[in-house]
mmCIF file of C-alpha atoms in Angstrom:
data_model
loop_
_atom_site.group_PDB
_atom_site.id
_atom_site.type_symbol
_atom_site.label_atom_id
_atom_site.label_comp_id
_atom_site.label_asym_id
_atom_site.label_seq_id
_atom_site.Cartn_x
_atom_site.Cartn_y
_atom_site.Cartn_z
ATOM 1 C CA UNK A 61 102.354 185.866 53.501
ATOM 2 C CA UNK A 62 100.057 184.190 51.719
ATOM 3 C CA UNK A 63 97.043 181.991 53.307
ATOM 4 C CA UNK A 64 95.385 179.781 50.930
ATOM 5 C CA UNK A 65 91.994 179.427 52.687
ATOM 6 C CA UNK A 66 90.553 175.816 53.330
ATOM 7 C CA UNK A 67 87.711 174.534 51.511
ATOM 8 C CA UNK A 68 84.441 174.160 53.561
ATOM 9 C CA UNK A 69 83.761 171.105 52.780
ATOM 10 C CA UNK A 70 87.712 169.275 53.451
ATOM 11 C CA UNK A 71 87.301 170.491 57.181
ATOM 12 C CA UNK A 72 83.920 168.287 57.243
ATOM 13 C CA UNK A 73 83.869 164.533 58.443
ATOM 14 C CA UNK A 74 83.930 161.762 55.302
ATOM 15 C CA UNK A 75 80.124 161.064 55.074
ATOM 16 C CA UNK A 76 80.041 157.496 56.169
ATOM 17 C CA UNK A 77 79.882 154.850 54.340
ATOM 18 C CA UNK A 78 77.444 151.563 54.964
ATOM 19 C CA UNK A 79 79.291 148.945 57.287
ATOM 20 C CA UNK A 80 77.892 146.065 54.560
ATOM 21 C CA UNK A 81 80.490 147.718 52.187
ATOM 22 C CA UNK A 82 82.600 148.666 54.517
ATOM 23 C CA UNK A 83 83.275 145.004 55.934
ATOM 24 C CA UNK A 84 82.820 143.193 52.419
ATOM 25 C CA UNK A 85 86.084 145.227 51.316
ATOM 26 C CA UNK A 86 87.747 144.377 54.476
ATOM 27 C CA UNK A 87 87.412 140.721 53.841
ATOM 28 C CA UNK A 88 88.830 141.045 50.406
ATOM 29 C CA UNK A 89 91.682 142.876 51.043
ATOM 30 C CA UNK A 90 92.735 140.801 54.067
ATOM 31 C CA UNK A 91 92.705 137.434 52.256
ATOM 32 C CA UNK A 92 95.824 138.696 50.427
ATOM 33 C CA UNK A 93 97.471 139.703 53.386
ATOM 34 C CA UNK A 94 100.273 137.545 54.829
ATOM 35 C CA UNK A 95 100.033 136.596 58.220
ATOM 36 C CA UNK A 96 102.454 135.855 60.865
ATOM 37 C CA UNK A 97 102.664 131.745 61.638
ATOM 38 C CA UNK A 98 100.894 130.948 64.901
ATOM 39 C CA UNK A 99 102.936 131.958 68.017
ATOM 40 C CA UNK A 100 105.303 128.612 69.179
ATOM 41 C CA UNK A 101 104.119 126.894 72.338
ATOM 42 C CA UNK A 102 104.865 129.193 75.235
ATOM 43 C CA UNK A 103 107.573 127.550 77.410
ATOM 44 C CA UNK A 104 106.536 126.331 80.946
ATOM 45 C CA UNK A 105 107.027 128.866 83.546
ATOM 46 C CA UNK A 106 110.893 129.262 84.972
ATOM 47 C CA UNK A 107 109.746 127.884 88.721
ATOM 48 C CA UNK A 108 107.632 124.687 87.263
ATOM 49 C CA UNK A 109 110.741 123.407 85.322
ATOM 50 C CA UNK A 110 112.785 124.030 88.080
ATOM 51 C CA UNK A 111 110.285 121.991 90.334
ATOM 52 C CA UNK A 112 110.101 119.111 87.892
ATOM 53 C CA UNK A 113 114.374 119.224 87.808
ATOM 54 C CA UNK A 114 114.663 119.024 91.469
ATOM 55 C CA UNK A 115 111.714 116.548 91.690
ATOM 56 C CA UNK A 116 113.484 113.717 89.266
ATOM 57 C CA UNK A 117 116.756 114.323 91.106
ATOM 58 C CA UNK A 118 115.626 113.331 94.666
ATOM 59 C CA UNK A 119 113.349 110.311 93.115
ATOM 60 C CA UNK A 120 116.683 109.681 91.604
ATOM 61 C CA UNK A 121 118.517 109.789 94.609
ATOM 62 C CA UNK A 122 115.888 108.360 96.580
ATOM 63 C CA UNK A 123 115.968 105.523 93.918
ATOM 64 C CA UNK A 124 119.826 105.683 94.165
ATOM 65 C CA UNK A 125 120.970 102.437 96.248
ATOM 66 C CA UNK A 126 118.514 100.467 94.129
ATOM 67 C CA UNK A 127 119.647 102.259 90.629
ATOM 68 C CA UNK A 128 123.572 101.515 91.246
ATOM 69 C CA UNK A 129 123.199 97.552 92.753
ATOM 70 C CA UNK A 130 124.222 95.169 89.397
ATOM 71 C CA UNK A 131 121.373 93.071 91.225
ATOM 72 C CA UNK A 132 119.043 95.602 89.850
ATOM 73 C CA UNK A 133 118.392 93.657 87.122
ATOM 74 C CA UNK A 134 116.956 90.315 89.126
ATOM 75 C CA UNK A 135 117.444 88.667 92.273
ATOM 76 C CA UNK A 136 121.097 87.281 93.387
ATOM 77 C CA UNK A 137 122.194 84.345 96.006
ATOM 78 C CA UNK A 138 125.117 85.891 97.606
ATOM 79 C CA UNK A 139 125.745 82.866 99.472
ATOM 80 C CA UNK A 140 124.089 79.740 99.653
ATOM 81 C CA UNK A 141 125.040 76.875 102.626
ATOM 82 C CA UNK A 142 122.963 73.347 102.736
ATOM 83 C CA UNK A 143 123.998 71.746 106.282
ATOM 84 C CA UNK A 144 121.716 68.744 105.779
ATOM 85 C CA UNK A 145 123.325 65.495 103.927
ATOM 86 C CA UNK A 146 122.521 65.645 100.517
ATOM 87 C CA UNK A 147 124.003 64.901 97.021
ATOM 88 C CA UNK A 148 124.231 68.485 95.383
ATOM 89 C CA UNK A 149 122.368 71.029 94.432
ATOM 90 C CA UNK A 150 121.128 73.262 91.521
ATOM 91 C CA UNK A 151 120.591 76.848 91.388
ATOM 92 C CA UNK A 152 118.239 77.605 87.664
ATOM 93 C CA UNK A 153 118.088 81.523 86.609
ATOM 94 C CA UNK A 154 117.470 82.052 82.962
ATOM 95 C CA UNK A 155 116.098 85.541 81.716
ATOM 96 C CA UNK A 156 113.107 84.196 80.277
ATOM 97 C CA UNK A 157 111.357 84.045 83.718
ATOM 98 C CA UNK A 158 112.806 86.188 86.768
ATOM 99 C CA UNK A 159 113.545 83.678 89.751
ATOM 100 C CA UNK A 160 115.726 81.233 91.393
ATOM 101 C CA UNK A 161 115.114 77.897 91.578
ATOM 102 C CA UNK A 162 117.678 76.077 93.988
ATOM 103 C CA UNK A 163 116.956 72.180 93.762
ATOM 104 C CA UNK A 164 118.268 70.431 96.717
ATOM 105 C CA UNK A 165 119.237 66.342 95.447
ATOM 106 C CA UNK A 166 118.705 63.904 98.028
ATOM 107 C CA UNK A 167 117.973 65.896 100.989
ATOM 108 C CA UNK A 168 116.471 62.991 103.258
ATOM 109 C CA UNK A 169 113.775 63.780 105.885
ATOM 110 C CA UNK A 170 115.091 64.236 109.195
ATOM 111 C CA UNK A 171 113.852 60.835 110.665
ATOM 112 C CA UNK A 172 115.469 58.716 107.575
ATOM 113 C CA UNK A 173 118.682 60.787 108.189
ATOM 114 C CA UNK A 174 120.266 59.646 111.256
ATOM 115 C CA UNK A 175 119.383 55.934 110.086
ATOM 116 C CA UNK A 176 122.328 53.548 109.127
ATOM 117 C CA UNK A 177 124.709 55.733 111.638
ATOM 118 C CA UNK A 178 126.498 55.009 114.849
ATOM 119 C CA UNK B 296 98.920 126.459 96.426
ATOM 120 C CA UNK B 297 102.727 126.451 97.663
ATOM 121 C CA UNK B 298 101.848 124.198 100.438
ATOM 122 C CA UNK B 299 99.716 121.764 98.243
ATOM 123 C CA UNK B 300 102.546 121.610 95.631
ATOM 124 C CA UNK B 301 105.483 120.713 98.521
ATOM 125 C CA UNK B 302 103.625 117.817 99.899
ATOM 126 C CA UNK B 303 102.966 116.553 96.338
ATOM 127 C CA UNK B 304 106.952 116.544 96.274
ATOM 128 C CA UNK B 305 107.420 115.121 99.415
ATOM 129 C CA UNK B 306 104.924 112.262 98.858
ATOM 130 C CA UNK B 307 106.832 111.674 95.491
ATOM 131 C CA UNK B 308 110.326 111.965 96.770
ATOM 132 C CA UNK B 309 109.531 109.586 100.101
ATOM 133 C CA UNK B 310 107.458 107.346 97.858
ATOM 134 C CA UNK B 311 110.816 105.228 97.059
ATOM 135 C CA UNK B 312 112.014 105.029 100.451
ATOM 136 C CA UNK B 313 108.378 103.953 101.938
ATOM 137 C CA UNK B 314 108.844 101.064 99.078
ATOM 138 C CA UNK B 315 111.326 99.556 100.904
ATOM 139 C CA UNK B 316 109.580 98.097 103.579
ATOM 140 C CA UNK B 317 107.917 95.327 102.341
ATOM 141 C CA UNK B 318 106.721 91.664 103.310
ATOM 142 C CA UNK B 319 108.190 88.099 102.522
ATOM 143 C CA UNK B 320 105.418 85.858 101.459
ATOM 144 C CA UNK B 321 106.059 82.352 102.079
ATOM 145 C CA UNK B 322 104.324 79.938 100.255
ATOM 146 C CA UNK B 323 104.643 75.555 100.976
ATOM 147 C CA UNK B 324 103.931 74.016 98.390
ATOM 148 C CA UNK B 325 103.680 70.260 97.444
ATOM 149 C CA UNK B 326 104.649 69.139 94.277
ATOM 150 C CA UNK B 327 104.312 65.642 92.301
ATOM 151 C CA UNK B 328 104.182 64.268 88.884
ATOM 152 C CA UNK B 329 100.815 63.105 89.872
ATOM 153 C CA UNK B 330 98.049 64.938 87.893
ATOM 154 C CA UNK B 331 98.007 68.446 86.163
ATOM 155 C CA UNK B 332 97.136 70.317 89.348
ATOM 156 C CA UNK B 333 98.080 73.920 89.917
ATOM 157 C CA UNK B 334 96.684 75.791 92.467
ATOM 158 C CA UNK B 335 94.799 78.909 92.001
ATOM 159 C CA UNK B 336 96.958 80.472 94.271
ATOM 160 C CA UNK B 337 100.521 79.660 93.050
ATOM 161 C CA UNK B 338 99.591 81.355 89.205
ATOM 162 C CA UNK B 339 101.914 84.495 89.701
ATOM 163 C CA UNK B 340 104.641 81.649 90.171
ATOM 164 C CA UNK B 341 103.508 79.198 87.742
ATOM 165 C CA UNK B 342 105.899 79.591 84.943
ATOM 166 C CA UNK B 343 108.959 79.747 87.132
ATOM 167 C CA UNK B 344 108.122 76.222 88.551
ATOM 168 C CA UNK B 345 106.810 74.705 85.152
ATOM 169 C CA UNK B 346 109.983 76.437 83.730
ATOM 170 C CA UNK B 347 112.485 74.788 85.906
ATOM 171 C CA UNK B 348 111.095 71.652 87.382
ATOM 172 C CA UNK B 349 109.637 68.468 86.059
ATOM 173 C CA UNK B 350 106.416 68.164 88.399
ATOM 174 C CA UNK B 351 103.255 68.626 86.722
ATOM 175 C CA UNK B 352 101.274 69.236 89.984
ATOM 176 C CA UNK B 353 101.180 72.256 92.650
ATOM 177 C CA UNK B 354 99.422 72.247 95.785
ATOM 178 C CA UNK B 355 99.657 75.340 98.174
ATOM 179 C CA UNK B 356 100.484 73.359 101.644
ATOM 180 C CA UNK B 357 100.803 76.151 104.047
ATOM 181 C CA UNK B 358 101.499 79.863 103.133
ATOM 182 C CA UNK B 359 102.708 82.917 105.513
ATOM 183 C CA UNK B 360 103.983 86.374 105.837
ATOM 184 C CA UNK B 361 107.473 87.913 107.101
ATOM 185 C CA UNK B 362 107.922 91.957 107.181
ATOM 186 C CA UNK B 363 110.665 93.251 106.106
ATOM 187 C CA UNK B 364 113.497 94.093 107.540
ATOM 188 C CA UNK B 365 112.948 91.275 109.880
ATOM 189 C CA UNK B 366 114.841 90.368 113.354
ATOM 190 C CA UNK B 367 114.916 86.597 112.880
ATOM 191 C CA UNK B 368 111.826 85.590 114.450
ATOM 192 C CA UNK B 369 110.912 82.143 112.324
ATOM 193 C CA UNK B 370 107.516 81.717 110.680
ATOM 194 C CA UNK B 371 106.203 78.188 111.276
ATOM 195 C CA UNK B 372 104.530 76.555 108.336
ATOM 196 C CA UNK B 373 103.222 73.095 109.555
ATOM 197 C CA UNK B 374 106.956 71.192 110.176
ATOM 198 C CA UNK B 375 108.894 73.951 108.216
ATOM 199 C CA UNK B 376 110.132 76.842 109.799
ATOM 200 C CA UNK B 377 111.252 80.247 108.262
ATOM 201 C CA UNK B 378 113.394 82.907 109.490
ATOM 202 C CA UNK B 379 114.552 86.044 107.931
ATOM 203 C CA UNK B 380 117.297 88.346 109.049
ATOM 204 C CA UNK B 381 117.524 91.801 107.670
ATOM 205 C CA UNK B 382 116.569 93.764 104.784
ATOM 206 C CA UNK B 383 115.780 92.929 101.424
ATOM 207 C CA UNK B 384 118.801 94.021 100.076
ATOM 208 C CA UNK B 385 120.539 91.995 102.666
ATOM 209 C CA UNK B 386 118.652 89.076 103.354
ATOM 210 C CA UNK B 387 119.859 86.283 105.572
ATOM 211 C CA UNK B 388 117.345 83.502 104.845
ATOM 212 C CA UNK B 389 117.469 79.614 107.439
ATOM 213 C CA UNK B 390 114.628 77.173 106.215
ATOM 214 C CA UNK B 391 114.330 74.368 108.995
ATOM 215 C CA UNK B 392 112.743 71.231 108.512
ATOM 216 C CA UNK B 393 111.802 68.975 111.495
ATOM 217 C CA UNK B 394 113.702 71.357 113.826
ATOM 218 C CA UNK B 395 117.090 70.770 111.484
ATOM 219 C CA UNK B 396 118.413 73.454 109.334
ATOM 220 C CA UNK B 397 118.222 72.552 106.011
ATOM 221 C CA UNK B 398 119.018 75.601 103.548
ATOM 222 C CA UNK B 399 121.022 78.962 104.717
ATOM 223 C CA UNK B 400 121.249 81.703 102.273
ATOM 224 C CA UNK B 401 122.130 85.017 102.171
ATOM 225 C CA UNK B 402 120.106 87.009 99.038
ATOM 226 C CA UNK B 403 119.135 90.481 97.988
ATOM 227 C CA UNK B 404 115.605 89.766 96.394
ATOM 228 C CA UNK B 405 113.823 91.822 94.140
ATOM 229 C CA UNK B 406 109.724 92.276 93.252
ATOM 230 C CA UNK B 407 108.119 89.832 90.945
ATOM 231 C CA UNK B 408 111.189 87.363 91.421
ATOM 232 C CA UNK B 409 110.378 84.347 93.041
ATOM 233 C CA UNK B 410 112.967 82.518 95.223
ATOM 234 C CA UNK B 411 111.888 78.744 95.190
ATOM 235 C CA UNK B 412 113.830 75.862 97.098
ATOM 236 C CA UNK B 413 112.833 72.370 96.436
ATOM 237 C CA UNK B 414 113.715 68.811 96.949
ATOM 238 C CA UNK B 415 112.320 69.565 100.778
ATOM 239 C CA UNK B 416 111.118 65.816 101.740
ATOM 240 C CA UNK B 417 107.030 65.878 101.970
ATOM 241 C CA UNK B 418 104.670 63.141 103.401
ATOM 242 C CA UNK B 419 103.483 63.226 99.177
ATOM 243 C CA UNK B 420 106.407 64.012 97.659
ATOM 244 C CA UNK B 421 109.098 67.151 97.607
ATOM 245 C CA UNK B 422 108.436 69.939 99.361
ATOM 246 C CA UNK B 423 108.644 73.484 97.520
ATOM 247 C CA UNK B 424 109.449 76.747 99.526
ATOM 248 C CA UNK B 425 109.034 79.671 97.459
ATOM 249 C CA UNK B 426 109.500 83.191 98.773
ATOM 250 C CA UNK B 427 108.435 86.326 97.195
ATOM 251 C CA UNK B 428 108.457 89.607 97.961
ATOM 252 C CA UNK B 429 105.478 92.022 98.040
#
């Protein structure tokens, strides 16, 4: 069996070497190095989206009798009576102002009414 | 931190259903070609009324407040008289004049959307009645 003997001087530490020159070669070789793109925004935790799900569905449902009314849109006469003489009346919606405008045509006053009858 | 994050969910979800009470305000107004008067306290329903009717001036006569839902107790603005029956989905509205019932509606009424009646008779002209909800 054969036994090459080692060297002295492989079985001592590298003599270091300055950290100037040390650090100015580690610059230049990582310039050329590729890197990996940064790291995509980290998704919210699993219990904060569920929170924010179950949130919007009860202001949904909360919201619900309002949401599924066609009335949602603007204000609506369902009925509309006028027991007092008169000569007709108007009801004015247009969508470029929200409101009703109901214009009663010769309503009298109440003392000017019963004038002229039996 | 649990606790503090459940009331802000509660608070949020209740927040619609606390909306829904709400107050009728109930504005007389008196209206005439007379002038270019508008008064500083009919502006939010300004451009309905110049919209849709040809008087050039607005005087606030008498204004009031109904909660919502109401039982049908009336609101008495000077010889006018107001009373509101349920919700504001459901709305049953009477407007008495003089102790004689002039308009009956029924309406479901909606923020920002002014409900005005006029052609009300006025000791200076019409009468406006204009109902809004807040």
């Amino acid at each position: 069996m054969n036994r090459h003997p080692i060297p002295w001087s492989a079985l001592r530490p590298p003599k270091p070497r300055p950290a100037d020159e040390f650090w100015a070669e580690f610059r230049q070789r990582i310039v050329g190095v590729p890197r990996d793109p940064p790291a995509a925004a980290t998704a919210l935790p699993a219990w904060t989206a569920a929170g924010a799900i179950a949130a919007a569905v009860l202001v949904l449902l909360g919201l619900w009798p309002n949401a599924t009314r066609p009335a949602a849109a603007g204000l609506i006469l369902e009925s509309l009576d006028v027991p007092a003489d008169h000569r007709g009346v108007l009801v004015l919606q247009d969508a470029a102002v929200p409101g009703v405008v109901v214009i009663i045509d010769g309503l009298q006053a109440a003392d000017e009414q019963g004038e002229g009858g039996p | 931190m649990t606790r503090c994050l459940a009331a802000r969910w509660a608070v949020l979800c209740l927040f619609p259903l606390a909306a829904r009470a709400a107050e009728l305000d109930v504005r007389v107004i008196a209206a005439s070609t007379a002038g270019q008067q508008v008064d500083a306290s009919l502006r939010d329903i300004e451009p309905l009324l110049r919209r849709h009717l040809n008087f050039t001036s607005f005087e606030l006569v008498k204004r009031g407040t109904i909660r919502l839902p109401s039982e049908g107790r009336p609101l008495a603005l000077g010889d006018v008289a107001i009373r509101c029956l349920g919700g504001q989905e459901r709305l049953a509205i009477t407007i008495e004049q003089s102790g004689r019932v002039v308009v009956q509606t029924q309406t479901s009424l909606r923020h920002r959307h002014p409900l005005v009646f006029s052609g009300l008779p006025g000791p200076r002209g019409t009468l406006l009645i204009a109902l809004l909800l807040r």
